Amino acid sequence: MSSVPHQRGKRCRRYCLEWIIPIENRNLEGALERTGQAVVLDGDVSDCANFSLWLRSLISKKYPLFFYDEGYSADIELHQDTTQEQIVELFAKELTQYS
C-alpha cells in the first residue's frame, strides 16, 4: 500500500526483488526488501489485500504477518482465515476518517 521510493528516476536499492502485476486496467506494484522481512505494495487496496492473503497462504502460520499502511494508521494481523473484505473494510474506515 505504500509507494516505492525513487531516487533520481531510479528505484532505491533497498529491494532485492521488484514486480508489477497487471490487473484489469491497473497495476499492482510490489517489492521485497533486502532484509526479506517486508513486502511493499502499491496499488488498489483490494488487490493489495488479495496479494497479501496469497502470501499468507505460502508462509507458515508460526510467522506473524501484518498488513498496514505507510503511516501505520491502520493495521491487521493476517491469519489463515482473514478475508479480503476484512482488510478492505478496515482501510476504507481509515480513509473515511481522515478525509
mmCIF file of C-alpha atoms in Angstrom, residues 3-95:
data_model
loop_
_atom_site.group_PDB
_atom_site.id
_atom_site.type_symbol
_atom_site.label_atom_id
_atom_site.label_comp_id
_atom_site.label_asym_id
_atom_site.label_seq_id
_atom_site.Cartn_x
_atom_site.Cartn_y
_atom_site.Cartn_z
ATOM 1 C CA SER A 3 4.679 3.853 -2.560
ATOM 2 C CA VAL A 4 8.075 2.574 -3.547
ATOM 3 C CA PRO A 5 10.741 5.278 -3.098
ATOM 4 C CA HIS A 6 12.564 6.622 -6.138
ATOM 5 C CA GLN A 7 15.976 8.199 -6.330
ATOM 6 C CA ARG A 8 16.782 10.359 -9.362
ATOM 7 C CA GLY A 9 14.329 8.440 -11.528
ATOM 8 C CA LYS A 10 15.568 5.043 -10.345
ATOM 9 C CA ARG A 11 14.309 2.885 -7.545
ATOM 10 C CA CYS A 12 16.446 2.870 -4.418
ATOM 11 C CA ARG A 13 18.471 -0.271 -3.966
ATOM 12 C CA ARG A 14 16.549 -1.233 -0.809
ATOM 13 C CA TYR A 15 14.870 -4.076 -2.643
ATOM 14 C CA CYS A 16 16.164 -7.419 -3.848
ATOM 15 C CA LEU A 17 13.084 -8.188 -5.959
ATOM 16 C CA GLU A 18 10.535 -5.931 -7.653
ATOM 17 C CA TRP A 19 7.476 -6.788 -9.737
ATOM 18 C CA ILE A 20 4.434 -5.374 -11.492
ATOM 19 C CA ILE A 21 1.263 -7.434 -11.824
ATOM 20 C CA PRO A 22 -1.240 -6.131 -14.396
ATOM 21 C CA ILE A 23 -4.803 -6.469 -13.055
ATOM 22 C CA GLU A 24 -7.618 -5.382 -15.371
ATOM 23 C CA ASN A 25 -6.937 -1.670 -16.108
ATOM 24 C CA ARG A 26 -4.449 -1.110 -13.297
ATOM 25 C CA ASN A 27 -1.195 -2.452 -11.868
ATOM 26 C CA LEU A 28 -0.149 -3.863 -8.531
ATOM 27 C CA GLU A 29 3.478 -2.970 -7.873
ATOM 28 C CA GLY A 30 5.491 -4.791 -5.264
ATOM 29 C CA ALA A 31 8.974 -5.152 -3.883
ATOM 30 C CA LEU A 32 10.712 -7.422 -1.385
ATOM 31 C CA GLU A 33 13.033 -5.550 0.969
ATOM 32 C CA ARG A 34 16.616 -6.796 1.041
ATOM 33 C CA THR A 35 16.162 -8.000 4.621
ATOM 34 C CA GLY A 36 13.411 -10.360 3.449
ATOM 35 C CA GLN A 37 11.263 -9.030 6.295
ATOM 36 C CA ALA A 38 8.857 -6.788 4.371
ATOM 37 C CA VAL A 39 6.936 -6.701 1.131
ATOM 38 C CA VAL A 40 5.969 -3.229 -0.068
ATOM 39 C CA LEU A 41 2.835 -2.964 -2.210
ATOM 40 C CA ASP A 42 1.463 -0.056 -4.211
ATOM 41 C CA GLY A 43 -1.972 -0.424 -5.739
ATOM 42 C CA ASP A 44 -5.679 -0.706 -5.105
ATOM 43 C CA VAL A 45 -6.330 -1.846 -1.529
ATOM 44 C CA SER A 46 -8.367 -4.869 -2.675
ATOM 45 C CA ASP A 47 -5.520 -6.002 -4.962
ATOM 46 C CA CYS A 48 -3.008 -5.485 -2.145
ATOM 47 C CA ALA A 49 -5.273 -7.468 0.196
ATOM 48 C CA ASN A 50 -5.566 -10.369 -2.263
ATOM 49 C CA PHE A 51 -1.806 -10.482 -2.774
ATOM 50 C CA SER A 52 -1.200 -10.366 0.980
ATOM 51 C CA LEU A 53 -3.618 -13.220 1.623
ATOM 52 C CA TRP A 54 -1.968 -15.276 -1.109
ATOM 53 C CA LEU A 55 1.402 -14.607 0.548
ATOM 54 C CA ARG A 56 -0.062 -15.592 3.941
ATOM 55 C CA SER A 57 -1.097 -18.946 2.423
ATOM 56 C CA LEU A 58 2.542 -19.629 1.476
ATOM 57 C CA ILE A 59 4.161 -18.702 4.794
ATOM 58 C CA SER A 60 3.880 -20.887 7.889
ATOM 59 C CA LYS A 61 1.372 -19.629 10.452
ATOM 60 C CA LYS A 62 4.144 -19.710 13.076
ATOM 61 C CA TYR A 63 5.388 -16.460 11.482
ATOM 62 C CA PRO A 64 3.111 -13.484 12.154
ATOM 63 C CA LEU A 65 2.291 -11.287 9.166
ATOM 64 C CA PHE A 66 0.784 -7.810 9.304
ATOM 65 C CA PHE A 67 -0.883 -5.678 6.646
ATOM 66 C CA TYR A 68 -0.501 -1.959 7.309
ATOM 67 C CA ASP A 69 -0.323 1.345 5.507
ATOM 68 C CA GLU A 70 2.738 3.527 5.121
ATOM 69 C CA GLY A 71 1.759 5.818 8.007
ATOM 70 C CA TYR A 72 0.817 2.828 10.189
ATOM 71 C CA SER A 73 -2.575 4.437 10.812
ATOM 72 C CA ALA A 74 -4.274 1.068 10.340
ATOM 73 C CA ASP A 75 -3.063 -2.495 10.600
ATOM 74 C CA ILE A 76 -4.397 -6.030 10.718
ATOM 75 C CA GLU A 77 -2.663 -9.292 11.519
ATOM 76 C CA LEU A 78 -3.105 -11.764 8.685
ATOM 77 C CA HIS A 79 -4.355 -15.171 9.773
ATOM 78 C CA GLN A 80 -5.301 -18.164 7.646
ATOM 79 C CA ASP A 81 -8.973 -17.129 7.961
ATOM 80 C CA THR A 82 -8.533 -13.374 7.346
ATOM 81 C CA THR A 83 -10.620 -12.235 4.380
ATOM 82 C CA GLN A 84 -10.136 -9.609 1.715
ATOM 83 C CA GLU A 85 -13.346 -7.957 2.916
ATOM 84 C CA GLN A 86 -11.966 -7.532 6.454
ATOM 85 C CA ILE A 87 -8.858 -5.811 5.148
ATOM 86 C CA VAL A 88 -10.705 -3.549 2.709
ATOM 87 C CA GLU A 89 -13.306 -2.607 5.343
ATOM 88 C CA LEU A 90 -10.634 -1.610 7.871
ATOM 89 C CA PHE A 91 -8.755 0.555 5.398
ATOM 90 C CA ALA A 92 -11.949 2.085 3.979
ATOM 91 C CA LYS A 93 -12.807 3.214 7.528
ATOM 92 C CA GLU A 94 -9.358 4.759 7.911
ATOM 93 C CA LEU A 95 -9.635 6.603 4.592
#
